[in-house]
Coordinates of C-alpha atoms and ligand atoms in Angstrom, one line a residue:
X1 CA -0.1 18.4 -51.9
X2 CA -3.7 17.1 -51.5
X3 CA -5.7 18.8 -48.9
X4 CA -6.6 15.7 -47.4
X5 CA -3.0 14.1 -47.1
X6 CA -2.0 17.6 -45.5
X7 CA -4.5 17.1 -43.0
X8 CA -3.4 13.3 -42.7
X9 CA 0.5 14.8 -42.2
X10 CA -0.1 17.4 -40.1
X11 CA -2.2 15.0 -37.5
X12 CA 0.8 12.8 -37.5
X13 CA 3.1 15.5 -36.9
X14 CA 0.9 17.1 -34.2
X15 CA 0.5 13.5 -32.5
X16 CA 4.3 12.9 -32.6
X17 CA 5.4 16.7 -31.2
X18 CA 6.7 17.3 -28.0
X19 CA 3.7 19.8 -27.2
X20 CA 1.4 17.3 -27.2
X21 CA 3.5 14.5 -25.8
X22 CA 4.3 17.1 -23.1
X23 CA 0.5 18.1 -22.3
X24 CA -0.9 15.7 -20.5
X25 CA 2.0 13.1 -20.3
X26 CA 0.4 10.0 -20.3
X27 CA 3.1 7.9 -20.7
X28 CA 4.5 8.9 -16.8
X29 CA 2.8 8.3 -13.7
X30 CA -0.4 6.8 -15.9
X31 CA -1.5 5.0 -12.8
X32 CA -0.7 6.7 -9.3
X33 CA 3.2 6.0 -8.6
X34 CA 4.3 3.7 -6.1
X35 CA 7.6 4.0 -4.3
X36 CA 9.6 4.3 -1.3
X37 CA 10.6 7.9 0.5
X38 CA 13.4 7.9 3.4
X39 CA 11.7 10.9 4.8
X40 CA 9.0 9.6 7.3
X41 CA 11.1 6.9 9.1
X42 CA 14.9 8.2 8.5
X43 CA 14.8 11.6 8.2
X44 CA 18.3 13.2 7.6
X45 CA 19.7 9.8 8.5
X46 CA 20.0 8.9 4.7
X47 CA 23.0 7.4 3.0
X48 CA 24.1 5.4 0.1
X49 CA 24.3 2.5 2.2
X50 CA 20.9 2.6 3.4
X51 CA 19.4 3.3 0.2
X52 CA 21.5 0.3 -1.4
X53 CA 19.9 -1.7 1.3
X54 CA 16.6 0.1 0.7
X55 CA 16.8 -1.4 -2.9
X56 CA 17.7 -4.7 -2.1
X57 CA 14.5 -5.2 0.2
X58 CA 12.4 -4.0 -2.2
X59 CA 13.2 -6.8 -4.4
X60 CA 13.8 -9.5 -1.9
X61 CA 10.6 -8.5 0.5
X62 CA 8.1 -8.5 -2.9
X63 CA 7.5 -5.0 -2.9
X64 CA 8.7 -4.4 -6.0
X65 CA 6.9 -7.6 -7.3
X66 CA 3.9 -5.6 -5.9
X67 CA 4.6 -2.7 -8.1
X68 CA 6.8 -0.2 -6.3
X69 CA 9.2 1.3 -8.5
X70 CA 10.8 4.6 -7.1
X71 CA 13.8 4.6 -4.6
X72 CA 13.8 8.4 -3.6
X73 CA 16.1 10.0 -1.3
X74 CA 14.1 13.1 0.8
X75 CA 15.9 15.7 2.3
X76 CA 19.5 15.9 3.5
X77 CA 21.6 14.6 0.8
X78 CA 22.8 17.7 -0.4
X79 CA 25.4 19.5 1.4
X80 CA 26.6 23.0 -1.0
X81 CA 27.2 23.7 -4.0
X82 CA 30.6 24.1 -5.3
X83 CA 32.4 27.1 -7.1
X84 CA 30.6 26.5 -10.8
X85 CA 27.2 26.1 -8.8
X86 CA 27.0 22.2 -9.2
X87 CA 24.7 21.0 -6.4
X88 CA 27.4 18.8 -4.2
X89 CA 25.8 15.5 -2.2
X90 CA 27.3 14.9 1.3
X91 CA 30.8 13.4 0.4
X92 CA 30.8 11.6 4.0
X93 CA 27.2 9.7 3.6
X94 CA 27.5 9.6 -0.4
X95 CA 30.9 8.3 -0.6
X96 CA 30.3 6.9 -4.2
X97 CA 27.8 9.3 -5.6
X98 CA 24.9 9.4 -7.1
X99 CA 25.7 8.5 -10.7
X100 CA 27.1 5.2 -8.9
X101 CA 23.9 4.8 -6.4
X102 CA 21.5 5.5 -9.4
X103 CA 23.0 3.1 -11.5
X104 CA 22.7 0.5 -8.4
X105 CA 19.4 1.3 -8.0
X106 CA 18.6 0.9 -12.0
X107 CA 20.3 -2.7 -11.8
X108 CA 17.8 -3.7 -9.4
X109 CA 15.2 -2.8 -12.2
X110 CA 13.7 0.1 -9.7
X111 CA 13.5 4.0 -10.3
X112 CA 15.6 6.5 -8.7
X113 CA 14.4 9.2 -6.7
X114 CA 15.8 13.1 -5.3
X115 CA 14.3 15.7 -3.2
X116 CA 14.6 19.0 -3.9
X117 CA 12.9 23.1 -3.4
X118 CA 11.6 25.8 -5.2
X119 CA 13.0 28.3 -2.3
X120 CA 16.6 28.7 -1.5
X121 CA 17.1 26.4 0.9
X122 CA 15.3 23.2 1.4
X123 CA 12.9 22.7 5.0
X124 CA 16.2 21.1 6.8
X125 CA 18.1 24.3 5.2
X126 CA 20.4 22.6 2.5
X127 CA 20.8 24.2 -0.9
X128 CA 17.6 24.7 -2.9
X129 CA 17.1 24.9 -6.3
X130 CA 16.3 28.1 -6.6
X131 CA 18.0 30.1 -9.5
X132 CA 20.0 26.8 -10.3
X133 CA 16.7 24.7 -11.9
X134 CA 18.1 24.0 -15.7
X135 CA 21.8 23.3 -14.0
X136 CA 19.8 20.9 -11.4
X137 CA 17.8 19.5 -13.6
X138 CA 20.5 18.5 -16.6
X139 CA 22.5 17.2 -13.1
X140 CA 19.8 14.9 -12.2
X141 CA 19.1 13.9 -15.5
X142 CA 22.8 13.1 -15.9
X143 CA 23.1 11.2 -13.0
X144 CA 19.8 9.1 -13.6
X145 CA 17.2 10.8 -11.6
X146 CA 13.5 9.3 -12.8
X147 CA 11.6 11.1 -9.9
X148 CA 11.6 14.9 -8.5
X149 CA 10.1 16.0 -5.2
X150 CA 10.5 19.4 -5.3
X151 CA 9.7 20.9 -1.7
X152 CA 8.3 25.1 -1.0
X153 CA 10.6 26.0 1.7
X154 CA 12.2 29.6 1.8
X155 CA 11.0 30.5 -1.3
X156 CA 9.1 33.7 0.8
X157 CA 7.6 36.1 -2.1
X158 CA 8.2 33.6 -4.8
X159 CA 4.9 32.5 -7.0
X160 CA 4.5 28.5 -7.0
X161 CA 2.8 28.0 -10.1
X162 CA 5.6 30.0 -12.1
X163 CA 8.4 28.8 -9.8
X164 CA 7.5 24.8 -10.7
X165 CA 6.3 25.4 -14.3
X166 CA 10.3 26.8 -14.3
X167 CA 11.6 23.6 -13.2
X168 CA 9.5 21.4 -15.4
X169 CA 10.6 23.5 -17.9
X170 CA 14.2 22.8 -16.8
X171 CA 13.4 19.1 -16.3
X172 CA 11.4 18.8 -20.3
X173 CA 14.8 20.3 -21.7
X174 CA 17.2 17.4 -20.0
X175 CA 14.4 15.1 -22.5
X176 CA 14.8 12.8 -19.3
X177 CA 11.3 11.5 -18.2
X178 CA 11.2 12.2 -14.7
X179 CA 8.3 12.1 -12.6
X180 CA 8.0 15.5 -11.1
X181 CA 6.3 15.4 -7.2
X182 CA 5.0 18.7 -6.3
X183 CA 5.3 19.6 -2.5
X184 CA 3.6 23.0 -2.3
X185 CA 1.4 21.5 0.8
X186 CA -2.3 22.9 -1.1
X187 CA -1.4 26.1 -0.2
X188 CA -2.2 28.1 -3.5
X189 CA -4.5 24.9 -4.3
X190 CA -2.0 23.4 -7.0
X191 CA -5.0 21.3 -8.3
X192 CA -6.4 24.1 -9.9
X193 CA -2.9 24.6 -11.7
X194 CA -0.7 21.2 -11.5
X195 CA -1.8 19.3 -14.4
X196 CA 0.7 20.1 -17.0
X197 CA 3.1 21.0 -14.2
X198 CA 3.8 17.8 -12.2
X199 CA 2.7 14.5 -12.0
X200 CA 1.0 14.9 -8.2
X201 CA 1.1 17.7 -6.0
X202 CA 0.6 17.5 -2.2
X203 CA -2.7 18.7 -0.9
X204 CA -1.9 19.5 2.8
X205 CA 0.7 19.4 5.4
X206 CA 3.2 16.7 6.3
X207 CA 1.1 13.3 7.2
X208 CA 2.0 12.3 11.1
X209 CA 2.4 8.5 12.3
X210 CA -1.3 8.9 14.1
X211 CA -4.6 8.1 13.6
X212 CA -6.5 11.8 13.5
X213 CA -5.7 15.4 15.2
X214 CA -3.4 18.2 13.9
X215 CA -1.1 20.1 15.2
X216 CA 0.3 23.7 14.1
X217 CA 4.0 24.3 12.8
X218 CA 4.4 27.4 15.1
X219 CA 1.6 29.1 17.1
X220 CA -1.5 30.7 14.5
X221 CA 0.2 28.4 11.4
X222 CA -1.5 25.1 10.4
X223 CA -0.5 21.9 10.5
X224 CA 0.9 18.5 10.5
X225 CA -2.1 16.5 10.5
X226 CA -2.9 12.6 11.3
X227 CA -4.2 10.0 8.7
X228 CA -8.1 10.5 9.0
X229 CA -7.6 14.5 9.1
X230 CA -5.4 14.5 5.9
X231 CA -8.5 12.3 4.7
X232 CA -11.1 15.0 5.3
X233 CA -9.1 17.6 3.5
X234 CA -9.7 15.4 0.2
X235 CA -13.2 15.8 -0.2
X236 CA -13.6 17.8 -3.1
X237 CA -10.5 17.7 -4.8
X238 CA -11.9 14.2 -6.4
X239 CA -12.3 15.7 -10.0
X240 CA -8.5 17.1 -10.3
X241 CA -6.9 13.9 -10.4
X242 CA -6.2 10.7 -13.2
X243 CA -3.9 9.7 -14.8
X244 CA -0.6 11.6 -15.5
X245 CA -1.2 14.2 -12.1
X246 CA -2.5 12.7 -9.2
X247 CA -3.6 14.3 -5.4
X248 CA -0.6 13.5 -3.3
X249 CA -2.2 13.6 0.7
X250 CA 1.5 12.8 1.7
X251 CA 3.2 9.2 1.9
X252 CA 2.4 5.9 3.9
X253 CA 3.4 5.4 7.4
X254 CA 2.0 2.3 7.6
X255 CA 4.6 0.6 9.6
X256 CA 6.3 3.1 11.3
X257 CA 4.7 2.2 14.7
X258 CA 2.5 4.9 15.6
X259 CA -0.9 3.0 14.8
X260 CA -2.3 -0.6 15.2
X261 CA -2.2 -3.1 12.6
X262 CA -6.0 -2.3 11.2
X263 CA -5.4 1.2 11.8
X264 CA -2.4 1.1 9.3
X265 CA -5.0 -1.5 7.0
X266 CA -7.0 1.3 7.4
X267 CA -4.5 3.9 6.0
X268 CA -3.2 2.2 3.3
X269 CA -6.7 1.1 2.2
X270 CA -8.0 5.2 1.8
X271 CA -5.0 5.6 0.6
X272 CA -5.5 2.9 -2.0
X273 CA -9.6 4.4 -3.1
X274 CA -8.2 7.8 -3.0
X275 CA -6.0 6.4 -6.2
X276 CA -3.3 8.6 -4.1
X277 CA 0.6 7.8 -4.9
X278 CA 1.4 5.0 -2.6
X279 CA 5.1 5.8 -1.4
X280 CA 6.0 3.3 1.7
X281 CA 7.9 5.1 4.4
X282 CA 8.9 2.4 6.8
X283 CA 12.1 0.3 7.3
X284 CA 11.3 -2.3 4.2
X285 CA 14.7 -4.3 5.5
X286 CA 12.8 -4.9 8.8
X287 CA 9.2 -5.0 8.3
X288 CA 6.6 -7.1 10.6
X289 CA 4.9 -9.9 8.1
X290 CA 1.3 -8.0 8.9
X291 CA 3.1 -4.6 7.5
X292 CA 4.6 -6.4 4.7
X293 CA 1.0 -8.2 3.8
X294 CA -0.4 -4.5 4.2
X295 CA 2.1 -3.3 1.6
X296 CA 2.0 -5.9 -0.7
X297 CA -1.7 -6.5 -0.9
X298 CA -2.6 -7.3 -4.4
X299 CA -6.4 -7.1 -4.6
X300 CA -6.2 -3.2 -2.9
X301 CA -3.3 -2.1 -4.4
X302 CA -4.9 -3.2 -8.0
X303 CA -7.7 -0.6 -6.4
X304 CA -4.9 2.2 -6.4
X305 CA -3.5 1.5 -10.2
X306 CA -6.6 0.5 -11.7
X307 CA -6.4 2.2 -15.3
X308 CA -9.2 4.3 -15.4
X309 CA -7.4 6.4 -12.7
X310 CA -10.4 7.9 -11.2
X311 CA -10.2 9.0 -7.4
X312 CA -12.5 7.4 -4.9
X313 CA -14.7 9.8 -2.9
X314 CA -17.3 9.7 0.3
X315 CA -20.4 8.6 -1.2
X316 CA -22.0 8.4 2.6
X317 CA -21.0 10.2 6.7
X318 CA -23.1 9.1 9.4
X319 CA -20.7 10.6 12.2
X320 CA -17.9 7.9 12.7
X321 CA -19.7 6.2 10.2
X322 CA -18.5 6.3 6.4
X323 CA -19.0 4.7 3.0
X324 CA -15.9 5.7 0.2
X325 CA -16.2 4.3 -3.3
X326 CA -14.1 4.1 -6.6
X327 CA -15.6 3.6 -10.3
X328 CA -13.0 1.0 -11.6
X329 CA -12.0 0.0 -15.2
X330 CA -14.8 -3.2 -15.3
X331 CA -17.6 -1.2 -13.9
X332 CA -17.8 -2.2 -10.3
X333 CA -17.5 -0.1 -7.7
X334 CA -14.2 -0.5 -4.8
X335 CA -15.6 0.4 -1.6
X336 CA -14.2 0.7 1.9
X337 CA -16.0 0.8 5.0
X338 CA -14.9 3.0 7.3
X339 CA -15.3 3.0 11.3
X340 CA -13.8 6.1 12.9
X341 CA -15.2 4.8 16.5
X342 CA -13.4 3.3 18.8
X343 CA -15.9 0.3 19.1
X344 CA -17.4 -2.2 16.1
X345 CA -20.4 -0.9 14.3
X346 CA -22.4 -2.3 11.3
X347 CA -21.8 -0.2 8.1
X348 CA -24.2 -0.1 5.1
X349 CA -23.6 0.9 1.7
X350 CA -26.5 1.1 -0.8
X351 CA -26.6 0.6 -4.6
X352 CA -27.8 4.0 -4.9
X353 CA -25.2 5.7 -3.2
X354 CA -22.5 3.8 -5.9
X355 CA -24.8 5.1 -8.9
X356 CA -26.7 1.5 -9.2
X357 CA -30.0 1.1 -9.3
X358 CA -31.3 -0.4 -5.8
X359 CA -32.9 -4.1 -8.0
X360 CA -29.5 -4.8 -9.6
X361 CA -27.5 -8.1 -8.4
X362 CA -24.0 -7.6 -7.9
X363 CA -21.0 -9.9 -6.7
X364 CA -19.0 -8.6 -3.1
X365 CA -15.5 -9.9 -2.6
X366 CA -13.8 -8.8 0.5
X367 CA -10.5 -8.0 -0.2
X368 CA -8.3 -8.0 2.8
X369 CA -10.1 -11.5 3.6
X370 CA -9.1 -12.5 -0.3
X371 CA -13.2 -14.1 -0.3
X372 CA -15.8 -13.9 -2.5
X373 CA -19.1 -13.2 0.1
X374 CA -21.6 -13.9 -2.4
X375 CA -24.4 -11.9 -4.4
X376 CA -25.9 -8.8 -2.9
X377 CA -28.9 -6.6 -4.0
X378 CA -29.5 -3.0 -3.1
X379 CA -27.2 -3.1 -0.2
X380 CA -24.1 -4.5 1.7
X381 CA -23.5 -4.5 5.3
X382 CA -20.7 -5.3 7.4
X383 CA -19.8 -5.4 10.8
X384 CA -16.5 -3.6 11.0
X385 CA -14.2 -3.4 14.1
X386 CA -12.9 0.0 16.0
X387 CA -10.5 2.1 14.0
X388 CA -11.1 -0.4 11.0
X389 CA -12.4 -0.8 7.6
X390 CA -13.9 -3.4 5.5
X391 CA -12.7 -3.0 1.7
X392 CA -14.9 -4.8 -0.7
X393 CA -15.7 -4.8 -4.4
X394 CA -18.8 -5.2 -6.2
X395 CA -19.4 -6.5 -9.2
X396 CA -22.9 -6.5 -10.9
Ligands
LIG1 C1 8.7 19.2 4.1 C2 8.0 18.1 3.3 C3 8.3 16.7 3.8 C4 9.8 16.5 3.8 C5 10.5 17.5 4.6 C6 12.0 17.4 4.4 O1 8.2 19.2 5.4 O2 6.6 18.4 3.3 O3 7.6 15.8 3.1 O4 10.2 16.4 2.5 O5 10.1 18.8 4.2 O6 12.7 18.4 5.1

């Protein structure tokens, strides 16, 4: 054979294998993924019925004309395992099982979702996956499972980068594509090691229904951690994420009552520059019409997905006082305006600070207000309220 057409077949081949497919996999979770968890508002109260339910508000409320697509069940499904080692879901609560739910799920045109851990037991002490991960993860494929949080309880001396490269290895072999959802918590700093691994790996400790402050899991051992302290523990970790493995700083409560209305805007908007996964954990069936316009805004939530999948970072802190911004696709800037105090304050960004220089003319569109504010050059202010943002983009 020509030397040239070997060259031509072998890029072909390489192109097509399932190394390279399997290096950077594109093809899943290109743009952050968007979902729905049971874990923030329901806990262990999960059952087929309430997911079924689940799925039928996502369709009927617009969420899933929004762009969520994953249904996932958190903890608590799982019960044992049975004498062969087959991971058994809670007969009482999962009547049907969860080839039955999955397929429900599927017929709604969404993605089906499981919760799982690297340790023995998972954190509410059901059956983990560890030493069962192929069995698990040709079960899951089997049943229909399109998305994997894998949690990092009791897995004591275990190493984390081995133990999840083992279960994506066990989840390439099913040839299912399932989103795989690290939940390590940023312990060993799985954005030095994720990419390849999963899709998004967690970056702290579980997100609280609050606006800022921590609190430690026992006394000397850190923490649960409101929305605005979850936000400081981004900066820095910008660079690790696009598309295909994404920083995960925990799922949304917007709506789950423990902020105000623009504190929750506030949330979902960082979430939305931070191009973080955005999985809603409220009741969907039940929703206030300001949570659902939260959830289903398109103009921030095109912010999220946009396809050049870069992370937004702090360009500017002046105390309470900060400036975030994103590089999108079309080279304007997203850019939130963020008030920490608890009183309104006028926020400036400045061309320079987005990487433009200070004479250029640029359009700003408010994007909560869904209004174009005209042309700007050099800078932008805004007066923005207590606890609030002002999310705008500019366009030059
Ligand atoms: C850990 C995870 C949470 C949730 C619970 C379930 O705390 O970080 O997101 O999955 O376990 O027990």
């Amino acid at each position: 054979m020509k030397p040239r057409i070997l060259m031509i077949l072998s890029a072909i081949f390489l192109a097509l294998s399932p190394v390279s497919l399997g290096a950077d996999r594109p093809a899943i979770a290109a743009t952050p993924p968007m979902g729905w968890n049971s874990w923030n508002k329901f806990g262990c109260n999960v059952s087929e019925d309430l997911i079924r339910q689940i799925a039928d508000a996502m369709v009927t409320s617009g969420m899933k004309d929004a762009g969520y697509q994953y249904v996932v069940i958190d903890d608590c499904w799982q019960v044992e395992r049975d004498a062969t080692g087959n991971i058994v879901p809670d007969p009482k609560r999962f009547p049907s099982g969860m080839k039955a739910l999955a397929d429900y799920v599927h017929s709604k045109g969404l993605k089906f979702g499981l919760y799982s851990d690297a340790g023995t037991k998972t954190c509410a002490g059901r059956p983990g996956g560890r030493g069962y991960e192929f069995q698990d993860a040709r079960q899951y494929a089997a049943w229909g499972v399109d998305y994997l949080k894998y949690d990092w309880c009791s897995t004591t001396t275990q190493d984390a980068p081995s133990s999840y490269a083992l279960m994506r290895a066990a989840l390439d072999a099913t040839g299912r594509p399932i989103v795989f959802s690290l939940c390590e918590w940023g312990t060993a700093k799985p954005w030095l090691w994720g990419k390849g691994v999963g899709n998004l790996w967690r970056t702290t400790g579980d997100i609280q229904d609050r606006w800022e402050g921590k609190q430690e899991w026992s006394p000397g051992n850190c923490c649960n951690y409101g929305m605005l302290a979850i936000l400081d523990i981004q900066v820095g970790l910008e660079s690790y994420a696009g598309p295909g493995h994404w920083n995960d700083p925990d799922m949304l409560e917007v709506g789950n009552g423990g902020m105000s209305t623009d504190e929750y805007r506030a949330h979902f908007s960082l979430w939305s520059i931070l191009a973080a996964p955005l999985i809603a954990g409220n009741d969907i069936r039940t929703m206030t019409p300001e949570i659902h316009d939260i959830l289903t805004n398109k103009e921030v939530i095109a912010v999220n997905q946009d396809p050049l999948g870069m992370q937004g970072r702090r360009v500017r802190k002046d105390g309470d006082l900060e400036v975030w911004a994103k590089p999108l696709q079309d080279g304007s800037r997203a850019v939130i305006l963020l008030n920490r105090a608890t009183d309104a304050k006028e926020i400036t960004v400045s061309w320079l600070d987005l990487g433009y220089p200070a004479h250029l003319n640029a359009a700003v569109r408010d994007l909560w207000q869904g209004k174009e504010l005209g042309q700007a050059k050099g800078t932008f202010s805004a007066k923005v309220g207590p606890h609030s943002v002002v999310v705008v983009t500019i366009k030059p």
